Coordinates of C-alpha atoms and ligand atoms in Angstrom, one line a residue:
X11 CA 9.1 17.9 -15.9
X12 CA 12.1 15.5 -15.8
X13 CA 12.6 13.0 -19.0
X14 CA 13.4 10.1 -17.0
X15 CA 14.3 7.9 -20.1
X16 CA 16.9 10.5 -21.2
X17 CA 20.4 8.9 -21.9
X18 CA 22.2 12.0 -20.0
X19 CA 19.9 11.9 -17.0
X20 CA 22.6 12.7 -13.8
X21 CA 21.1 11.2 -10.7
X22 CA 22.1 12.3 -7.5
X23 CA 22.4 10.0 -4.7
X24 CA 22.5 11.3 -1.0
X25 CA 23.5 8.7 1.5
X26 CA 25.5 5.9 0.2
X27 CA 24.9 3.3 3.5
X28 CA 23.5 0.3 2.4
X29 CA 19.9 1.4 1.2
X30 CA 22.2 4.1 -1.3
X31 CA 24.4 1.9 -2.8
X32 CA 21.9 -0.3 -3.9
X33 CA 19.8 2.2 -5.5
X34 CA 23.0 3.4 -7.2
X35 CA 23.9 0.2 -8.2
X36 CA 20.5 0.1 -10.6
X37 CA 21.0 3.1 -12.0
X38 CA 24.6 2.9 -12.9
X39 CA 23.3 -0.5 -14.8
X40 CA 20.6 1.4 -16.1
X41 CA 23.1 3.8 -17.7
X42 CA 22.2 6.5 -15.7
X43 CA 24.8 8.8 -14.6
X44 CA 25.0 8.8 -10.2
X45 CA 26.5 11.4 -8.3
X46 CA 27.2 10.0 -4.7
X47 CA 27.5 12.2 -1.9
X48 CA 27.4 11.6 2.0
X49 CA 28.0 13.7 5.2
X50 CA 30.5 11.3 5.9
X51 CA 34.0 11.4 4.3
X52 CA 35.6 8.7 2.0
X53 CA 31.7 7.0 2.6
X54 CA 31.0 8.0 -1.2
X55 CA 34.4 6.6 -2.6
X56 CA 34.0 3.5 -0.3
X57 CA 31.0 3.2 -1.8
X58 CA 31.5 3.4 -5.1
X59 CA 34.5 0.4 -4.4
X60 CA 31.9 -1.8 -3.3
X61 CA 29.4 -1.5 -5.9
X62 CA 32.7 -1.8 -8.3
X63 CA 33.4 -5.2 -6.6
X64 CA 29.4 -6.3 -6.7
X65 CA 29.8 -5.5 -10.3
X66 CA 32.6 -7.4 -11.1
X67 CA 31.3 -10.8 -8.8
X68 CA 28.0 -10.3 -11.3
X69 CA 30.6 -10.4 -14.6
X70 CA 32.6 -13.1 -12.7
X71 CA 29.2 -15.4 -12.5
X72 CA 28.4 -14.1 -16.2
X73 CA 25.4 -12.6 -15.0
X74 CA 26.6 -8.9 -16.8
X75 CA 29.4 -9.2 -19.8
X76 CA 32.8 -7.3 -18.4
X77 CA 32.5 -4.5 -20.4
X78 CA 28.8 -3.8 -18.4
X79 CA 30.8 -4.0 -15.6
X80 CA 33.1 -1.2 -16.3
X81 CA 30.6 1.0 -18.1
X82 CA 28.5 1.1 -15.1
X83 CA 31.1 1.7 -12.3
X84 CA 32.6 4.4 -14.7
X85 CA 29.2 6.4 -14.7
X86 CA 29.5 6.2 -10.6
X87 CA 31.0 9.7 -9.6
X88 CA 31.7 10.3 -5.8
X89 CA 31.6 14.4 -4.9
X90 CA 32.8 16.1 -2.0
X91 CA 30.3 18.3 -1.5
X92 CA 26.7 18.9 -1.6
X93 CA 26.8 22.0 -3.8
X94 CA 28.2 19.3 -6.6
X95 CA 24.9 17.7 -6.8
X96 CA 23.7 21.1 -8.9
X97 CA 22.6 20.2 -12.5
X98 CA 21.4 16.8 -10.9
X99 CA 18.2 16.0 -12.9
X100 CA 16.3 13.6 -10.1
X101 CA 18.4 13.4 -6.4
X102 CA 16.7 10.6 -4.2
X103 CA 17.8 10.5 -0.8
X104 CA 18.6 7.0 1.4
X105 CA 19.9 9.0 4.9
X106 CA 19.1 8.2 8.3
X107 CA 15.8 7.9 9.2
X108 CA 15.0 11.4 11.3
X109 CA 12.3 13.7 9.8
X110 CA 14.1 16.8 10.8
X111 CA 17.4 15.9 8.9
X112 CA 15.5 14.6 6.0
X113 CA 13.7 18.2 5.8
X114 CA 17.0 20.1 6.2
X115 CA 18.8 18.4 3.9
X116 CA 15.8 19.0 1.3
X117 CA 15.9 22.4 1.8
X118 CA 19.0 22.8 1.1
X119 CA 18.8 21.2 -1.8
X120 CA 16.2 23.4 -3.1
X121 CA 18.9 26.3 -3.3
X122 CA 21.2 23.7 -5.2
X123 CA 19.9 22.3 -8.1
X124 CA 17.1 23.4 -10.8
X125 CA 13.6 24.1 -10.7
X126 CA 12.7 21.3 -12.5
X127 CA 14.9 18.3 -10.2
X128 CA 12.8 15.8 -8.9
X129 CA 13.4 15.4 -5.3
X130 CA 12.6 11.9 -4.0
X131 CA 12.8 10.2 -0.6
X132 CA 13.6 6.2 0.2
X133 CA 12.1 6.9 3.8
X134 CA 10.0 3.9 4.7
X135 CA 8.4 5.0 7.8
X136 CA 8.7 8.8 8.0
X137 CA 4.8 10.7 5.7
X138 CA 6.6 12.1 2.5
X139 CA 3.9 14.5 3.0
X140 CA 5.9 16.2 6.3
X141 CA 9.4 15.9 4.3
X142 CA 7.8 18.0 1.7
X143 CA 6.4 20.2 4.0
X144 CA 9.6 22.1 5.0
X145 CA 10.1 22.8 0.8
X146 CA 9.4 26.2 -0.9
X147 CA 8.1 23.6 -3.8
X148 CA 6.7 20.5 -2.4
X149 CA 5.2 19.7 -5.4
X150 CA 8.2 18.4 -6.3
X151 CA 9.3 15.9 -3.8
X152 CA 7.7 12.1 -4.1
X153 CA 8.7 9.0 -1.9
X154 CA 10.2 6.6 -4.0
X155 CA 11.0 3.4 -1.1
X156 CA 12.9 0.5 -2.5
X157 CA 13.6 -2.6 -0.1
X158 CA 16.7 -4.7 0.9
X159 CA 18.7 -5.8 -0.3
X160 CA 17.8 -3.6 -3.7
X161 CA 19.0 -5.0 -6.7
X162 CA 17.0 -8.5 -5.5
X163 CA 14.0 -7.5 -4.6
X164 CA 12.5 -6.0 -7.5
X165 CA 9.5 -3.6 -5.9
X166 CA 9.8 0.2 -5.6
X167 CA 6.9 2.1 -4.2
X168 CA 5.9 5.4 -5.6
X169 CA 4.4 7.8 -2.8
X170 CA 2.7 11.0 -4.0
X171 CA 2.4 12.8 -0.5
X172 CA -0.6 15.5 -0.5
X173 CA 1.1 18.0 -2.4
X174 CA 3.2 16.4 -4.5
X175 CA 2.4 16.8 -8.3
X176 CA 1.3 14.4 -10.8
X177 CA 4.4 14.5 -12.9
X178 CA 6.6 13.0 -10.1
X179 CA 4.5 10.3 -9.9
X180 CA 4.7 9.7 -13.2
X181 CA 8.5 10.0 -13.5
X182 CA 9.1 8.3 -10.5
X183 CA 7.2 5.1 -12.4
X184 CA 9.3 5.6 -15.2
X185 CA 12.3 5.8 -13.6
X186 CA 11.4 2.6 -11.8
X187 CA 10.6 0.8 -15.0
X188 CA 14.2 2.0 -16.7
X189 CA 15.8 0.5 -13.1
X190 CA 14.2 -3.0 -13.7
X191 CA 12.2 -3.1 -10.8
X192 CA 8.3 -3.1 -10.8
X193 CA 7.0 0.2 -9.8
X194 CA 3.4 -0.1 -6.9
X195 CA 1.8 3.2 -6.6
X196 CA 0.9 3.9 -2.7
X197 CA -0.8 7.1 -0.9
X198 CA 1.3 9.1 1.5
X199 CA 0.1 6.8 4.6
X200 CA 1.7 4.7 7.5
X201 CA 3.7 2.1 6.5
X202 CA 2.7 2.8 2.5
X203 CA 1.6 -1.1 1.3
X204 CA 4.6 -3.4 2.0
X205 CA 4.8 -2.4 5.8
X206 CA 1.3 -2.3 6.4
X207 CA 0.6 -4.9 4.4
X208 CA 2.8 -7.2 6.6
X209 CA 1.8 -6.7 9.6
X210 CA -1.0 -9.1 9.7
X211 CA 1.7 -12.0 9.6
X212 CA 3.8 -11.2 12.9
X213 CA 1.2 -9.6 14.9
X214 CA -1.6 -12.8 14.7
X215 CA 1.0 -15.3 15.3
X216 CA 1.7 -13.7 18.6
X217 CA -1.5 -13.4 19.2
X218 CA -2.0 -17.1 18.6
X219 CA 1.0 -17.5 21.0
X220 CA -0.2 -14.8 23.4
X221 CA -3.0 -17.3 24.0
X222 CA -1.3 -20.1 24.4
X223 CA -2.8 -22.4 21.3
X224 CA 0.4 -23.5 20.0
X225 CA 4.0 -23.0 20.3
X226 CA 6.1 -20.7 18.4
X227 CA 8.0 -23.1 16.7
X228 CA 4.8 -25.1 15.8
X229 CA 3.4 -21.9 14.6
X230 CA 5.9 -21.4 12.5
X231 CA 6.3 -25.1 11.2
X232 CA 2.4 -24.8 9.9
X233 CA 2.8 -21.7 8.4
X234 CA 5.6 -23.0 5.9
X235 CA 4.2 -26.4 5.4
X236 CA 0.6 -26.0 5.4
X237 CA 0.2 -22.1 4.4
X238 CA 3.2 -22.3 2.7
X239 CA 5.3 -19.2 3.3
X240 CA 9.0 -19.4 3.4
X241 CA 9.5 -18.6 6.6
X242 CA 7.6 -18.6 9.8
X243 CA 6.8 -15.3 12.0
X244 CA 9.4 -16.1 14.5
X245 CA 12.0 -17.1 12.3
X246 CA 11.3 -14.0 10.3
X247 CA 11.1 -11.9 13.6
X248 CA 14.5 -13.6 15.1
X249 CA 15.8 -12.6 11.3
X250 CA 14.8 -9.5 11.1
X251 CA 15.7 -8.2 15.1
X252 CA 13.3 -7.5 17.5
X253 CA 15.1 -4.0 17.7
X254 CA 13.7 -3.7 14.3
X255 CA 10.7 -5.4 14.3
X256 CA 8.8 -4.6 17.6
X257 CA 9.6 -0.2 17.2
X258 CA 7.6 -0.9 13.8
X259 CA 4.5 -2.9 14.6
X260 CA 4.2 0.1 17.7
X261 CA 5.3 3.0 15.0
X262 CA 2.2 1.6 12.8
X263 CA -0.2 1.4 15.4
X264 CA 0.2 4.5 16.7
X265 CA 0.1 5.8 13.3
X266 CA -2.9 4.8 12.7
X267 CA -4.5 5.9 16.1
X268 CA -4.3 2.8 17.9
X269 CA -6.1 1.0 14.7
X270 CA -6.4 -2.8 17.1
X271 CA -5.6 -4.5 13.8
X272 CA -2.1 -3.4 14.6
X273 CA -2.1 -3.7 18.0
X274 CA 1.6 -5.4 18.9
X275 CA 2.4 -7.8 21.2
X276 CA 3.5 -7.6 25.0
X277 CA 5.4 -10.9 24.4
X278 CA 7.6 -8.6 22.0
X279 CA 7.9 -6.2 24.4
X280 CA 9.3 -8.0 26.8
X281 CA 11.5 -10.4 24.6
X282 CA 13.2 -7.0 23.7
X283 CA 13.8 -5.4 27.3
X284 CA 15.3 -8.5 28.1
X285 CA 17.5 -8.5 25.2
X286 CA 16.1 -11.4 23.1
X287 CA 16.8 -10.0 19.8
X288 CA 17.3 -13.0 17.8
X289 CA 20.0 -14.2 15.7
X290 CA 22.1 -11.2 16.1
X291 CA 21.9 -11.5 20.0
X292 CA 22.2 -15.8 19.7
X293 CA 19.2 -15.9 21.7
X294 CA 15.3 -15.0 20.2
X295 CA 12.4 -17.0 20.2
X296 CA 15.4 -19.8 18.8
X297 CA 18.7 -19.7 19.9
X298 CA 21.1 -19.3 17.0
X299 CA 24.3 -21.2 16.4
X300 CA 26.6 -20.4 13.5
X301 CA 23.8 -18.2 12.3
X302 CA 21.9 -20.9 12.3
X303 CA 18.1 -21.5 14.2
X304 CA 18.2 -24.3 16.7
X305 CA 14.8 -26.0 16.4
X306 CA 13.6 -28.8 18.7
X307 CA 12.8 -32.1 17.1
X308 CA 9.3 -32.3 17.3
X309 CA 7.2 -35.0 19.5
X310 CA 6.7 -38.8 18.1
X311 CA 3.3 -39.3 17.1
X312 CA 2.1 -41.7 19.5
X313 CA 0.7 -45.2 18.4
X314 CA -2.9 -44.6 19.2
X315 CA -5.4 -47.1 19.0
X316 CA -7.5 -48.0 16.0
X317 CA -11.0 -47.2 16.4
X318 CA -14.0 -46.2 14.2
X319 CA -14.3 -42.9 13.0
X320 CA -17.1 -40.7 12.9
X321 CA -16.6 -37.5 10.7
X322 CA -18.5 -34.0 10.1
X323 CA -17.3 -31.3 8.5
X324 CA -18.4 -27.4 7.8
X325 CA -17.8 -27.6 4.2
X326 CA -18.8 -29.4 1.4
X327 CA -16.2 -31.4 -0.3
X328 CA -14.1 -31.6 3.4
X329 CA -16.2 -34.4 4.5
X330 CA -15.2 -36.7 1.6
X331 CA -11.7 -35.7 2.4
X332 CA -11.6 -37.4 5.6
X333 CA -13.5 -40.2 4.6
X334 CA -10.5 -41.1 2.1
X335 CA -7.9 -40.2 5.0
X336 CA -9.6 -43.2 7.2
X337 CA -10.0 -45.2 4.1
X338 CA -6.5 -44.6 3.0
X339 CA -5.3 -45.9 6.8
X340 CA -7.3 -48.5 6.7
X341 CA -9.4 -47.5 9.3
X342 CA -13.0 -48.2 9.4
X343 CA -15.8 -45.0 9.0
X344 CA -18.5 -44.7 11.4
X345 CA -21.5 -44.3 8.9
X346 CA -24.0 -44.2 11.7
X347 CA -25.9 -41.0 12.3
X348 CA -25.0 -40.3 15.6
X349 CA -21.3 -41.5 16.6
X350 CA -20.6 -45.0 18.2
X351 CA -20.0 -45.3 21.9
X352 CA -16.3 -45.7 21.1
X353 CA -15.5 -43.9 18.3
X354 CA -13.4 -41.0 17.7
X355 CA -15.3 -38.0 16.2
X356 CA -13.1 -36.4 13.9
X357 CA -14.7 -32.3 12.7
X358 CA -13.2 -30.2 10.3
X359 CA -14.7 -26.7 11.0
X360 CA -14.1 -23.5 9.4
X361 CA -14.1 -20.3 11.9
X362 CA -15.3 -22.6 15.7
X363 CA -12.9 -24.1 17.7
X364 CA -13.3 -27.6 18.4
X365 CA -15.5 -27.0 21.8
X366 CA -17.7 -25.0 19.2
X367 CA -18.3 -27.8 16.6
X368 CA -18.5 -30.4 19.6
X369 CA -21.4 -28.5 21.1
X370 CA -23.1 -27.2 17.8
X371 CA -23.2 -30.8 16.5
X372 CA -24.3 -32.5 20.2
X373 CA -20.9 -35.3 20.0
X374 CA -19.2 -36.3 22.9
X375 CA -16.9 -33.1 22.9
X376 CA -14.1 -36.3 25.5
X377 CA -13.8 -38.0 21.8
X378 CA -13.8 -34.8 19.8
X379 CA -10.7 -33.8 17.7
X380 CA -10.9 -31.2 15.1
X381 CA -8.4 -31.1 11.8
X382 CA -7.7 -28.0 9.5
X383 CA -8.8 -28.6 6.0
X384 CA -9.1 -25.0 4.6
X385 CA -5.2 -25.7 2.5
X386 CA -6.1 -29.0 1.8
X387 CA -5.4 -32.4 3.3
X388 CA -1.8 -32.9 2.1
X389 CA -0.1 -30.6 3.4
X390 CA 1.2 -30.5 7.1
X391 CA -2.2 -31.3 9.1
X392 CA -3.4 -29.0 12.1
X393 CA -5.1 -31.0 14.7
X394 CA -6.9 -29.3 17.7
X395 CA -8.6 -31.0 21.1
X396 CA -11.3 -29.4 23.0
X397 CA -10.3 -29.2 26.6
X398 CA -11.5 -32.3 27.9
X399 CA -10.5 -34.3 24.6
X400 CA -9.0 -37.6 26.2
X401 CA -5.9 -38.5 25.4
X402 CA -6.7 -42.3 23.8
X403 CA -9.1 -40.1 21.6
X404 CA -6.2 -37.4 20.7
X405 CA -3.7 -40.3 20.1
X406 CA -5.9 -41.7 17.6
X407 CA -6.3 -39.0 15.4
X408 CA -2.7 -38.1 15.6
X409 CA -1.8 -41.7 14.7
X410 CA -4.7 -41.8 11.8
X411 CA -3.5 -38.4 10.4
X412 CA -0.2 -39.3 10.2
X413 CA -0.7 -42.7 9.0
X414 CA 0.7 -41.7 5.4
X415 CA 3.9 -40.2 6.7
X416 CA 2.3 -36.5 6.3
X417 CA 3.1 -34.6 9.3
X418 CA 0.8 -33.8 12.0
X419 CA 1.3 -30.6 14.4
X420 CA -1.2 -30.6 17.5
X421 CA -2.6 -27.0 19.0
X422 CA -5.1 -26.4 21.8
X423 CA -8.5 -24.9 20.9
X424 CA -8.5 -22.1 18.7
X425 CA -11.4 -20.2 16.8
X426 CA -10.3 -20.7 13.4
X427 CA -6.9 -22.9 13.9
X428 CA -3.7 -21.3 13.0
X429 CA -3.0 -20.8 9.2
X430 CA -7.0 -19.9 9.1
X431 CA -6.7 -17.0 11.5
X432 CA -3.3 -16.0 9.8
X433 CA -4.4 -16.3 6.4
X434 CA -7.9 -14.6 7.1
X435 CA -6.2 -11.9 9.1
X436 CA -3.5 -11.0 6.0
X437 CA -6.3 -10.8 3.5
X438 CA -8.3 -8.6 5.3
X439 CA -5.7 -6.2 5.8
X440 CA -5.2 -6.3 2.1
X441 CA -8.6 -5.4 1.7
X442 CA -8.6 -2.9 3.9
X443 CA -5.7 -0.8 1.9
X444 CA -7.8 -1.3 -1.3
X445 CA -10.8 0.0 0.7
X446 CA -9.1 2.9 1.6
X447 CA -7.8 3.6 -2.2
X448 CA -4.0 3.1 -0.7
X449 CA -3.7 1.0 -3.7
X450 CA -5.0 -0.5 -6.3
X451 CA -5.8 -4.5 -5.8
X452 CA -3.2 -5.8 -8.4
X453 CA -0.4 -3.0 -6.7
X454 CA -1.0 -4.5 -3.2
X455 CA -0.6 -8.2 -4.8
X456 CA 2.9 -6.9 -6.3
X457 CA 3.7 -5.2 -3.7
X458 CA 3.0 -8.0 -1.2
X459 CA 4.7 -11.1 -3.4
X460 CA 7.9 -9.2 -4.2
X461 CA 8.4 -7.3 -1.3
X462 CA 7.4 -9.8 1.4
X463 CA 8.0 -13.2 -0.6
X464 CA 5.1 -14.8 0.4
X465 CA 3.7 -17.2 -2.0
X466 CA 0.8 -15.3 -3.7
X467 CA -0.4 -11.7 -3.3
X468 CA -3.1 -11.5 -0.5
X469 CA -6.4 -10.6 -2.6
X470 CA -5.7 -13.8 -4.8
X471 CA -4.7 -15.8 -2.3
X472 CA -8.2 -14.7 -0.3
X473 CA -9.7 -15.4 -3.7
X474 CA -8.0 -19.3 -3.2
X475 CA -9.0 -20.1 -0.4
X476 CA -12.2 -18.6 -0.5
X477 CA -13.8 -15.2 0.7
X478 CA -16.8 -16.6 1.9
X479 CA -14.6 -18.9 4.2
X480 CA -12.4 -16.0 4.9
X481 CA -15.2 -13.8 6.1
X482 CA -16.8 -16.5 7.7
X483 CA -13.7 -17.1 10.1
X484 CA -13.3 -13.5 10.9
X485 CA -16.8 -13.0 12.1
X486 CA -16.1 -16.4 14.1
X487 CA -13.6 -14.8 15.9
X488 CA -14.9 -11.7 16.4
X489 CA -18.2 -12.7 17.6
X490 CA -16.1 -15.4 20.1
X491 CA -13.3 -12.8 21.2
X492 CA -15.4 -9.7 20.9
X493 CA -12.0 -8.0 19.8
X494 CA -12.7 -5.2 16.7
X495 CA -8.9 -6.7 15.4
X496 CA -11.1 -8.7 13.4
X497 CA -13.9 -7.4 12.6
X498 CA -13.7 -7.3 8.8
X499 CA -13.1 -4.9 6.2
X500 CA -16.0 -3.8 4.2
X501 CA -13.9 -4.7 0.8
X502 CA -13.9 -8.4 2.0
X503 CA -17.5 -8.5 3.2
X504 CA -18.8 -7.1 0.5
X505 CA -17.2 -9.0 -2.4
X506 CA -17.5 -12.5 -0.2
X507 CA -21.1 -11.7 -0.3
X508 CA -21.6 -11.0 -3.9
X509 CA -19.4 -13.6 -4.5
X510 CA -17.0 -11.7 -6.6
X511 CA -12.7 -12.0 -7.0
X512 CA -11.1 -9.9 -4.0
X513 CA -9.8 -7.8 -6.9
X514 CA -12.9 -6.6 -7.9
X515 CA -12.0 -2.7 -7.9
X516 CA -15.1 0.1 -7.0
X517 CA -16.4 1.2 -10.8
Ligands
NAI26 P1 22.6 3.4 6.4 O1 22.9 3.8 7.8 O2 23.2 2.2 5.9 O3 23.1 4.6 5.5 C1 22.8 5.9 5.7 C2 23.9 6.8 5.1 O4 23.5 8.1 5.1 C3 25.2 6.7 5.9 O5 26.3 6.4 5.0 C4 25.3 8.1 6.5 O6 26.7 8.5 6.6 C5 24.6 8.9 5.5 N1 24.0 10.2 6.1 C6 23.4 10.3 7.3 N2 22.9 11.6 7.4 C7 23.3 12.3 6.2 C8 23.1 13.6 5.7 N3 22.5 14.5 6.4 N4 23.6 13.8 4.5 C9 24.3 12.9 3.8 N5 24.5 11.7 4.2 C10 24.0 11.3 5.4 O7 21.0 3.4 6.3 P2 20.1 2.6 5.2 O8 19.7 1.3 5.9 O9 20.7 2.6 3.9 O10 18.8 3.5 5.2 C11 18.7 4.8 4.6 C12 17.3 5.2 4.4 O11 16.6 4.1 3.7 C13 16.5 5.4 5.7 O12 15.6 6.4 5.4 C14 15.8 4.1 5.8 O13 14.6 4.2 6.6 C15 15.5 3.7 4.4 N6 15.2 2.3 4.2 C16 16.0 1.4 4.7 C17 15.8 0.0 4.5 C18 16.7 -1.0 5.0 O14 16.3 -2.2 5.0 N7 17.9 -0.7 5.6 C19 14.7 -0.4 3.6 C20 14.0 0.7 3.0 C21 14.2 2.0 3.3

């Protein structure tokens, strides 16, 4: 058993590319002593010069006194060889990504230092079970996946594969905690929490594209100003590479034997082939300038005519809402029972599309337009038209909705609008990990917020907006598309029934 905390723990490092320097980087601050070693040559001393210099920008901004500074680049120690990383109490290893090298080199390390060195891997899509498994002692070998860049984001996972013992677990927590960095405990499977976790985000919005409700840059406009995530799908995606992005949504799915909650996106697929990367190509679902996303200005709202309103909506408390919208505009409500001849009949359903809600409620589906209330009626608002919606009818609403200078972003029908069917679908993977013990609920909200940035964890987010109202948009879809992506975790049915926090663990 290691002793993490000790003040001459000697860590090696193997692999000193980007993922290894940063690692490094918290441990010489943690005053931990790092041996850096890579296959190739001068890579360890160039890396120890650049963590010098990162170092010395921090003093410079007086984020870390001088002396700091020094102390930690002086317990940075580049060796030549392997063989040096003997006497090494914990060696965690950031090379390339190839199951076979990652095995060798952990055998061989097994002949180099002590029985009692932790072994640890940063692999983020390769089991840490099957790294172990080439080891005389895989009981000693844990994953231990940071993210990029490392000294920012503040999230390590802990991955016990099926052999590993509970001691590495435990160390690999502590060690985490000495680094600064909020340790998530995950079982050995695809994509651990972070990368499973997120692939609800990219993989619905191109759904959502794939069936042609909105455009990708309106997609991504509602997701930041009515969801409220920093950064759309395709932005991310554009960000991120489709070189990088699409070989992980297929390495997931098929990981998970096809599970159609994963299922990727033939859009992506062909984006990449034709070499569409995204900002580091100039040309994704933007094209970039200057590193920069080129977005289209977005259409005028049209001056649409002022008409009565007639309003319905599948929640209590959403009706009100618009009644102050078309109060606020100075527009006049339609208070009768049954809409006016001539007046605009404004739904705001949860889970039907606006054809749905038309039908179900026996309006004039020609005068029908639907608005998203489910993250309230501030933020950007989603307006959707059933097919034959005419267009003095659309112009109306778009011209009511934006009366108060909130902007309004127009989609065709959709089951459960966009941020609904994002949001729902994010949450229910979230639940699914904690069904499947992965992690625990307050882990995969850690997890999620630091290591993907969005704006809450999933489970209390889903408890925000409602699981009832989350559940309820999932079977929507479900029962309209017929398509198991959505059918819905047990985890979320069962506590949106009871009517219990999404946190709720199993006693
Ligand atoms: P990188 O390419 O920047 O660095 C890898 C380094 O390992 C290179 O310096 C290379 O010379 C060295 N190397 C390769 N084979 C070696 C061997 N057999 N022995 C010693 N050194 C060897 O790669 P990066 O991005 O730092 O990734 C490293 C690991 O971290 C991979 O397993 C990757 O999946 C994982 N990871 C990467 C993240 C990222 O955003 N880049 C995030 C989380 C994990």
């Amino acid at each position: 058993m290691v002793d993490v905390q000790s003040s001459t723990l000697t860590l090696g490092l193997v692999g000193t590319g980007v993922m290894g320097r940063g690692i490094a980087q918290l441990a010489a601050q943690a005053g931990i002593t790092v041996r850096l070693f890579d296959a190739r040559p001068q890579a360890a001393d160039e890396a120890r010069a650049s963590i010098a210099s990162m170092l010395d920008s921090l003093a410079a901004k007086g984020r870390l006194s001088p002396e700091a500074a020094l102390a930690a680049t002086a317990r940075l120690e580049p060796v030549p060889q392997e063989l040096s990383l003997a006497g090494c109490h914990v060696v965690v290893e950031a090379i390339v990504e190839d199951l076979r090298v990652k095995q060798e080199l952990f055998t061989r390390l097994e002949g180099i230092v002590g029985p009692d060195c932790l072994l640890a891997t940063n692999t983020s899509s390769l089991s840490v079970t099957a790294i172990a498994s080439a080891c005389e002692r895989p009981g000693r070998v844990g994953g231990f996946h940071f993210f990029n860049p490392v000294p920012l984001m503040k999230v390590v996972e802990v991955i016990e594969g099926a052999r590993t013992e509970p001691w590495v677990g435990e160390a690999l927590v502590t060690l985490a905690l000495r680094l600064g960095h909020r340790p998530v405990r995950a079982a050995d499977t695809p994509g651990f929490i972070v990368n499973h976790a997120g692939r609800g985000f990219g993989t619905e919005a191109l759904r959502i594209l794939q069936e042609g409700v909105a455009s990708f840059a309106d997609i991504d406009r509602v997701l930041r100003e009515a969801a409220g995530f920093r950064m759309g799908p395709f932005e991310l995606l554009d960000l991120t590479g489709l070189d990088v992005s699409h070989p992980v949504m297929e390495s997931v799915y098929e990981q998970f034997y096809q599970e159609p909650r994963f299922r990727p996106s033939y859009v992506l697929r062909q984006r990449l082939t034709a070499g569409l990367l995204g900002r580091k190509s100039g040309q994704g679902f933007y094209s970039h300038e200057g590193g920069k996303p080129h977005v289209e200005p977005e259409p005028t709202i049209p001056s649409g005519e002022r008409r009565p309103v007639w309003v319905a909506a599948d929640e209590p408390g959403w009706r009100d809402a618009l009644l102050s919208l078309v109060r606020a505009a100075g527009w006049f409500p339609d208070d009768g029972e049954r809409p006016a001849p001539e007046s605009l009949c404004l739904v705001a359903p949860l889970g039907r599309d606006a054809t749905t809600t038309a039908l179900a409620l026996e309006v004039d589906p020609e005068r029908t337009v639907a608005v998203d209330l489910l993250f309230g009626p501030e933020r950007r608002r989603t307006v959707m038209t059933t097919p034959v919606t005419r267009q003095p009818f659309l112009d109306s609403a778009l011209a009511l909705l934006a009366a108060d200078g909130t902007a309004v972003s127009r989609i065709h029908d959709s089951t459960g609008f966009v941020a609904q069917r994002v949001l729902a679908t994010l949450v229910n993977i979230a639940c699914d990990i904690a069904q499947q013990r992965i992690a625990s609920p307050e882990d995969i909200d850690a997890a999620v917020t630091l290591g993907l940035g969005y704006p809450r964890g999933p489970l209390a987010w889903g408890d925000a907006l409602g699981p009832r109202r989350l559940l309820r948009v999932l079977e929507a879809i479900h029962s309209a598309s017929g398509d198991p992506r959505y059918r819905a975790s047990p985890w979320l049915s069962r506590r949106a029934r009871l009517g219990v926090s999404l946190l709720t663990p199993e006693k």
